[in-house]
Short mmCIF file of C-alpha atoms in Angstrom, two decimals:
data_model
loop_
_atom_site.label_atom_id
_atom_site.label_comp_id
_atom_site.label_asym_id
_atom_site.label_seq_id
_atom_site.Cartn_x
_atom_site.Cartn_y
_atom_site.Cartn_z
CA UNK J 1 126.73 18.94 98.24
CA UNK J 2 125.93 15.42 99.24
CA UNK J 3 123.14 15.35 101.60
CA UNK J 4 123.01 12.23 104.18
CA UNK J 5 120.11 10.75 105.04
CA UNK J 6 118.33 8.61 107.37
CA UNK J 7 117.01 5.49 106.16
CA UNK J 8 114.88 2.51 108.29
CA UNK J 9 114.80 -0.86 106.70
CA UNK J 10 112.05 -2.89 107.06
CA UNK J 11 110.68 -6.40 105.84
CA UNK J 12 106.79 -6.94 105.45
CA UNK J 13 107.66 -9.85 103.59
CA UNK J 14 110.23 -12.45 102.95
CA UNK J 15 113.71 -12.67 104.48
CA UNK J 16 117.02 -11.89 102.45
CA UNK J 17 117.94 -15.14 101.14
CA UNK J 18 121.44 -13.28 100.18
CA UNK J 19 123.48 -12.13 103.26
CA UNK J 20 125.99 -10.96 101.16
CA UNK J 21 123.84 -8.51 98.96
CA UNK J 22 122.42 -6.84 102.39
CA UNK J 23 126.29 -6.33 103.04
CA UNK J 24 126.67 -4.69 99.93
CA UNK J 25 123.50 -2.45 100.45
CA UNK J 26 124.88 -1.51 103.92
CA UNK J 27 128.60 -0.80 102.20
CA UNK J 28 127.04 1.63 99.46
CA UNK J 29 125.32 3.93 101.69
CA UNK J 30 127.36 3.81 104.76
CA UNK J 31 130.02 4.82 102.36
CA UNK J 32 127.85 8.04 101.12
CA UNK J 33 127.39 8.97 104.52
CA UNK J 34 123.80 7.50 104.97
CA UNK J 35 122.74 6.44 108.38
CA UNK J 36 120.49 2.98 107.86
CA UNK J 37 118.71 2.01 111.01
CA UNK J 38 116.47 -1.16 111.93
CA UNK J 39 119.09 -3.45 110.38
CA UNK J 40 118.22 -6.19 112.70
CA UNK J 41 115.18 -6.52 110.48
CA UNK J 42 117.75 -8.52 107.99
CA UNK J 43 118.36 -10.88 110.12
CA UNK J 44 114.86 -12.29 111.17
CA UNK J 45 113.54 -15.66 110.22
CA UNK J 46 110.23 -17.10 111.04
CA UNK J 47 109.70 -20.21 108.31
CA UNK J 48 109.91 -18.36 104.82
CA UNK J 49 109.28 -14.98 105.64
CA UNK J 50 111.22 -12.11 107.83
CA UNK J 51 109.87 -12.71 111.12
CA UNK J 52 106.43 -13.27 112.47
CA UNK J 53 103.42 -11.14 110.99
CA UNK J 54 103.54 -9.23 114.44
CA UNK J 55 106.79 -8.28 114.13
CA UNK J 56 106.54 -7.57 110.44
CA UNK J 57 103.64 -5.11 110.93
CA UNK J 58 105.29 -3.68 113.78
CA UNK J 59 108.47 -2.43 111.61
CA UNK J 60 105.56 -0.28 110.07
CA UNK J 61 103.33 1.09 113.06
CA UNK J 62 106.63 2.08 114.88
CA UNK J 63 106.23 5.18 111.99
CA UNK J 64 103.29 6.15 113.53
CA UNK J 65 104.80 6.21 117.28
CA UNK J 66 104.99 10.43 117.64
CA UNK J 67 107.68 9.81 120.51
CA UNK J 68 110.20 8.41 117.57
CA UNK J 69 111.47 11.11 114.94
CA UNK J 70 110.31 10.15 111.00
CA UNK J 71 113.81 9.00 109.07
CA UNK J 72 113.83 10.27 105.57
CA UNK J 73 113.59 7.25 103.68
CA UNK J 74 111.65 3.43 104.44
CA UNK J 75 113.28 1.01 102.73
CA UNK J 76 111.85 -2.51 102.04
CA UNK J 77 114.15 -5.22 102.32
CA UNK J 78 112.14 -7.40 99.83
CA UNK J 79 109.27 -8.45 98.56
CA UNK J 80 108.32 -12.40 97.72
CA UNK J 81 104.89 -12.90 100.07
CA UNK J 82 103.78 -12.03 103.34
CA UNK J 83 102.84 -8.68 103.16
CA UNK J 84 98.95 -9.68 102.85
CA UNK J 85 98.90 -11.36 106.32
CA UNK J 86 99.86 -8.23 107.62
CA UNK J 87 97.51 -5.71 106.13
CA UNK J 88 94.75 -5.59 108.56
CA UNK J 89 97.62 -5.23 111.92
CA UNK J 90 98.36 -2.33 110.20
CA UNK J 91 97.68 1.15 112.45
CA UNK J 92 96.17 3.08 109.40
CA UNK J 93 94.50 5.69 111.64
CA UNK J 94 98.22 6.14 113.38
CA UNK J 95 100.23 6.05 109.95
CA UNK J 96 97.71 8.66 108.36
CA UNK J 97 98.09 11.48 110.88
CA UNK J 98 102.02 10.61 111.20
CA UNK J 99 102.59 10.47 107.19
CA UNK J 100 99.95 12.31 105.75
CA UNK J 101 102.07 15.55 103.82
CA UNK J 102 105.57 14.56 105.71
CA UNK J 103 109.02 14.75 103.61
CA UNK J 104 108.88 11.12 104.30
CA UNK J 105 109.36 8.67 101.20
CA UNK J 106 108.08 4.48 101.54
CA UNK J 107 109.86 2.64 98.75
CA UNK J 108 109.41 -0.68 97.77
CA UNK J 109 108.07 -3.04 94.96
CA UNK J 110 106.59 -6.18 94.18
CA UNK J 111 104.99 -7.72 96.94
CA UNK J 112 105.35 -4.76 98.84
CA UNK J 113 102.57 -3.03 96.60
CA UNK J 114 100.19 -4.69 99.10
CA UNK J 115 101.43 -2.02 101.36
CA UNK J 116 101.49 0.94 99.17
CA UNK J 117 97.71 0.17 97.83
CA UNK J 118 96.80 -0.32 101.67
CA UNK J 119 98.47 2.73 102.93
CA UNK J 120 96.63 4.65 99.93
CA UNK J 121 93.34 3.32 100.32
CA UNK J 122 92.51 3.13 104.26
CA UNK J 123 95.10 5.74 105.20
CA UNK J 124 95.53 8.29 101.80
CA UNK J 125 99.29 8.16 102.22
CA UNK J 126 101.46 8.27 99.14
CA UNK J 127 105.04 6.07 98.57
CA UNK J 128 107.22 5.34 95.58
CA UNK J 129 107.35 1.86 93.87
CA UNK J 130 111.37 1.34 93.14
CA UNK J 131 114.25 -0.06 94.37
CA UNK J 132 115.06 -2.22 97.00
CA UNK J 133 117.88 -3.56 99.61
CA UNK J 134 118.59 -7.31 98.07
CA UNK J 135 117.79 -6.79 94.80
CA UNK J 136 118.78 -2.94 93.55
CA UNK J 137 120.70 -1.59 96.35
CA UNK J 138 122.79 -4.78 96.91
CA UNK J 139 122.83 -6.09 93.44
CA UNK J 140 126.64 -7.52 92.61
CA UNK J 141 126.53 -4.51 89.83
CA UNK J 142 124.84 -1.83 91.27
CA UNK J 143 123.10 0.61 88.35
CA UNK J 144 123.60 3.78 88.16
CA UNK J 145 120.27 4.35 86.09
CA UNK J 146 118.28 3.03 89.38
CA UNK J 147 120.60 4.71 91.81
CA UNK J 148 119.98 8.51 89.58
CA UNK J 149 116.43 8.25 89.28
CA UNK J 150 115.57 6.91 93.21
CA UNK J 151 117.57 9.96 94.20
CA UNK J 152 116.12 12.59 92.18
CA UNK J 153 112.36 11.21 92.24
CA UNK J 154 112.91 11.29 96.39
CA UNK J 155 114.29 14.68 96.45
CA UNK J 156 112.46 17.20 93.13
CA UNK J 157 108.68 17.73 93.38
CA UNK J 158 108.16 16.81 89.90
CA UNK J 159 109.32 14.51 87.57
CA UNK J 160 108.85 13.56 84.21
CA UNK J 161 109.61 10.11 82.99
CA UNK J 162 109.95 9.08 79.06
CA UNK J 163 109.62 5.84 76.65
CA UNK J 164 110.81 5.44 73.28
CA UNK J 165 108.85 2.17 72.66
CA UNK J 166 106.11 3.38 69.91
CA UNK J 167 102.46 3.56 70.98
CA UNK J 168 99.88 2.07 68.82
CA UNK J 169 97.64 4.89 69.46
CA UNK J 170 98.33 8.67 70.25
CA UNK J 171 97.17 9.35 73.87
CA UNK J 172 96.67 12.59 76.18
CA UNK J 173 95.10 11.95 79.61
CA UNK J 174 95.92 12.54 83.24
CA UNK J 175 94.60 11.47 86.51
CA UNK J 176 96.20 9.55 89.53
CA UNK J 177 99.36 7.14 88.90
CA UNK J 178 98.73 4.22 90.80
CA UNK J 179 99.47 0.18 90.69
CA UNK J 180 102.16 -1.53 91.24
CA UNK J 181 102.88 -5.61 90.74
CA UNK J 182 99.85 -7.14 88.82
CA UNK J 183 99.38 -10.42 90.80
CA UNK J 184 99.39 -8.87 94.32
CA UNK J 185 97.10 -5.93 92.95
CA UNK J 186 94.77 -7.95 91.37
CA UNK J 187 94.42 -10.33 95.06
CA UNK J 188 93.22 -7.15 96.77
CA UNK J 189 90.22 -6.89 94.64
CA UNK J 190 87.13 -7.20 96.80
CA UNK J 191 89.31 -6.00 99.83
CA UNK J 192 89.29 -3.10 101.73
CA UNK J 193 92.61 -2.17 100.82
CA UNK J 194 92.09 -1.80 97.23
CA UNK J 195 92.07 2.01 96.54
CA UNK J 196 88.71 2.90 94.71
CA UNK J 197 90.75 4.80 92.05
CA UNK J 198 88.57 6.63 89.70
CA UNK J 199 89.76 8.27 86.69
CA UNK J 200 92.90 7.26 87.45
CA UNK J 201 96.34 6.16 85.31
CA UNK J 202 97.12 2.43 85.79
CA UNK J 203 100.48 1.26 85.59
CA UNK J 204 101.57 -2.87 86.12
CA UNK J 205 104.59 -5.17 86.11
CA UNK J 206 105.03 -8.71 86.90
CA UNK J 207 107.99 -11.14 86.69
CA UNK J 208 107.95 -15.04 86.03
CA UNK J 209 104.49 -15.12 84.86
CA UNK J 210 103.50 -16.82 81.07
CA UNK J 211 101.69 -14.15 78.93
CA UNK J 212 98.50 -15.78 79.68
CA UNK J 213 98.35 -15.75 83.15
CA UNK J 214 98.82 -11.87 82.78
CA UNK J 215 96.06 -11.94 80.58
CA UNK J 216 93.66 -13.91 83.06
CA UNK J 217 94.83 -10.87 85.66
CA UNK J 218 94.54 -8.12 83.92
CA UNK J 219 90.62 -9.92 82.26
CA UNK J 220 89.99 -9.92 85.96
CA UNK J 221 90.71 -6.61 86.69
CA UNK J 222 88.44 -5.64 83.26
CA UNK J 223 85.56 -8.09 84.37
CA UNK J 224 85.57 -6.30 87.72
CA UNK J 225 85.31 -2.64 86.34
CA UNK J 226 88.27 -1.44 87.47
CA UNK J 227 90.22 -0.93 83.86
CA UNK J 228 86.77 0.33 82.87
CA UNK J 229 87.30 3.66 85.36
CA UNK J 230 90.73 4.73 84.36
CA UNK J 231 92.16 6.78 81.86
CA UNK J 232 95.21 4.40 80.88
CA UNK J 233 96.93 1.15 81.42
CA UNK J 234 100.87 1.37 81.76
CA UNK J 235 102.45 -1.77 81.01
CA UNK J 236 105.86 -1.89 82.62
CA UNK J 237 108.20 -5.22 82.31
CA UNK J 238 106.52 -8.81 82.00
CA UNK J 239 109.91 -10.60 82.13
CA UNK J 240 110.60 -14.44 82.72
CA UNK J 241 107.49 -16.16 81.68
CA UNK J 242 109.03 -19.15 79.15
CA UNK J 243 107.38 -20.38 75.50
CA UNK J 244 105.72 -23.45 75.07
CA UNK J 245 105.55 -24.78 71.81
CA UNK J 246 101.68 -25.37 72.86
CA UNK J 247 101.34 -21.19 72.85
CA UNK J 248 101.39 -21.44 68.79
CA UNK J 249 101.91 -18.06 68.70
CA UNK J 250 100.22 -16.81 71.56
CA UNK J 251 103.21 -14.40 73.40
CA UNK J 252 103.28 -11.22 75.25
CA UNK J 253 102.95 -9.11 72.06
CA UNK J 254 99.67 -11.02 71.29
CA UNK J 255 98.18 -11.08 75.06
CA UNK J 256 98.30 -7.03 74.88
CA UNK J 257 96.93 -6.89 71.45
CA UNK J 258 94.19 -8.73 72.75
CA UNK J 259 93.56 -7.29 76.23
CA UNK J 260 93.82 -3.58 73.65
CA UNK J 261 90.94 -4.74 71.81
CA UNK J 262 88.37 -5.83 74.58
CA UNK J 263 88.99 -3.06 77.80
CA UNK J 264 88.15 -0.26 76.39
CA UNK J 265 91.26 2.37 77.14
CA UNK J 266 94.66 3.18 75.78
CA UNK J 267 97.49 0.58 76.51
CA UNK J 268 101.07 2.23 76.74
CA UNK J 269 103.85 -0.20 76.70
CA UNK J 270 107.85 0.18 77.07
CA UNK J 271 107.62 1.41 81.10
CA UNK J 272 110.56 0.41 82.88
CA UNK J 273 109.85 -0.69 86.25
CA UNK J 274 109.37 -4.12 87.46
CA UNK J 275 112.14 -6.96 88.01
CA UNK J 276 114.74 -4.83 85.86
CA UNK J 277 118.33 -3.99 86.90
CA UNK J 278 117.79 -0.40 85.17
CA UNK J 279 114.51 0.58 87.14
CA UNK J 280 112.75 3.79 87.36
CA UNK J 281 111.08 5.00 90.75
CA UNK J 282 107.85 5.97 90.48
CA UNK J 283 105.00 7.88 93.62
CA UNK J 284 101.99 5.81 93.96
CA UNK J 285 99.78 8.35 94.52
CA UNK J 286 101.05 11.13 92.25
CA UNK J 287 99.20 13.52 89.81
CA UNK J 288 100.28 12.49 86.23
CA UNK J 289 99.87 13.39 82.74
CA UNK J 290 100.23 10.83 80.26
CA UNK J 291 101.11 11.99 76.40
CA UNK J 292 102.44 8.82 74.39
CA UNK J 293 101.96 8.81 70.25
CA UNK J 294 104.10 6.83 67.33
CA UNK J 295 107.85 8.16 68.91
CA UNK J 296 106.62 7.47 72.20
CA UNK J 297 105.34 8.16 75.73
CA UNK J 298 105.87 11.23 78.17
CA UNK J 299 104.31 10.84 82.21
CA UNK J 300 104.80 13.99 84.17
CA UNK J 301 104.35 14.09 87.67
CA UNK J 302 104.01 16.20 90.57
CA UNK J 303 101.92 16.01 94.01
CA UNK J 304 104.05 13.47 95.62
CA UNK J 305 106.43 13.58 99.30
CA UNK J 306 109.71 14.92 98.59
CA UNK J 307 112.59 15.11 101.14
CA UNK J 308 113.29 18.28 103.07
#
């Protein structure tokens, strides 16, 4: 039995630069019997991002209005920048008591981690790094790998989620999944909306980015002590960053070798989640064990919103 949902769009960030791909989005689950609201929010424009921060940050605190009912799902439009300006309109006290153990699920990536590490640190709520409208939902070939695993990450109260890349060193550890995309996490060092995760399991992505700009992020979040108080780092997809013939050598395989043999805890490589058209969903926020050897990795999880 299909079960339709309600799902609220909103748009911390930039504006759809793709009508067409909203249309598609729109298509796909009006046709499944979805009911999408706050699609106005695709049509806002204020210089290169979708509408002013005001309005932006309002598309959020309206969730913690108690005269409006919760929909299922909160869908970001897209990421690009903006959602940093944003970050301190946010009503954290409002979203906590609203949120806080609801069958409600956030989803969004890259620049929307800003959001999900915000939420988590000043408020304690948890949301799910995946898909989203333009990209995913909207995407000329929609993929049924991303389309499977939203649904059932969304909708069982555990998951377990599996890599066949092998590890260069056997690994057993749990602790709380967090992270997200690696140049937005890394600018809220210092910030009050960087979650002081302890003991927890790290996982990163980035897109367009040369191998050693990843390595200057991921040195700053070593020289900063972060890397130094969790269990693992999950490397997810690092695609689009271009060779130069002035790298000699230097590429994405060497950058983790190196960043292996200076922070001090496991590296796991092969996650798939980042700027990928076959994308997992993953709760930001979630209890997780992490088991990876020489065939592989295994992360269970459980302790995340599901929906009623």
């Amino acid at each position: 039995m299909t079960v339709h949902r309600t799902i609220e769009l909103i748009a911390p960030s930039g504006y759809p630069h793709d009508p067409e791909a909203v249309h598609r989005a729109l298509q796909r689950f009006h046709a499944q019997g979805h009911r999408v609201e706050g699609v106005e929010v695709t049509k806002r424009r204020y210089q290169r991002f979708a509408g002013t921060d005001g309005e932006r940050a309002a598309d959020l605190n309206r969730l913690a209005d108690p005269a409006r009912a919760l929909p299922d799902i909160v869908l970001a439009v897209r990421g690009g920048y903006g959602a940093a300006r944003i970050l301190h309109g946010l009503d954290y006290e409002g979203l906590q008591r609203r949120l806080t153990d609801q069958p409600v699920a956030l989803v969004g990536h890259s620049d929307f981690t800003a959001i999900q590490l915000a939420l988590l640190a000043r408020a304690g709520v948890k949301t799910f790094g995946g898909p989203m409208i333009t990209s995913d939902f909207g995407a000329e070939e929609l993929s049924e790998f991303t389309l499977q695993h939203f649904w059932s990450a969304l909708t069982k109260p555990t998951m377990t989620v599996t890599g066949t890349t092998p590890q260069a060193h056997a690994v057993n550890v749990s602790g709380m999944l967090w992270g997200g995309n690696l140049a937005v996490l890394t600018s809220l060092i210092g910030t009050p909306y960087m979650p002081p995760v302890q003991g927890g399991i790290l996982f990163l992505e980035d897109v367009n980015e040369q191998p050693f700009r990843v390595e200057r992020m991921i040195y700053q979040l070593h020289l900063s002590g972060i890397l130094a108080q969790q269990q693992a780092l999950v490397l997810g997809d690092f695609s689009g960053g271009k060779a130069y013939d002035y790298d000699n050598g230097y590429d994405l395989h060497a950058m983790i070798e190196q960043v292996r043999s200076v922070i001090g805890i496991p590296v796991v490589t092969g996650l798939q989640f980042g700027h990928v058209h076959n994308m997992l969903t993953l709760p930001v926020g979630a209890e997780a064990h992490l088991v990876a050897d020489a065939h592989g990795f295994k992360l269970n999880l459980s302790g995340y919103p599901t929906l009623a």
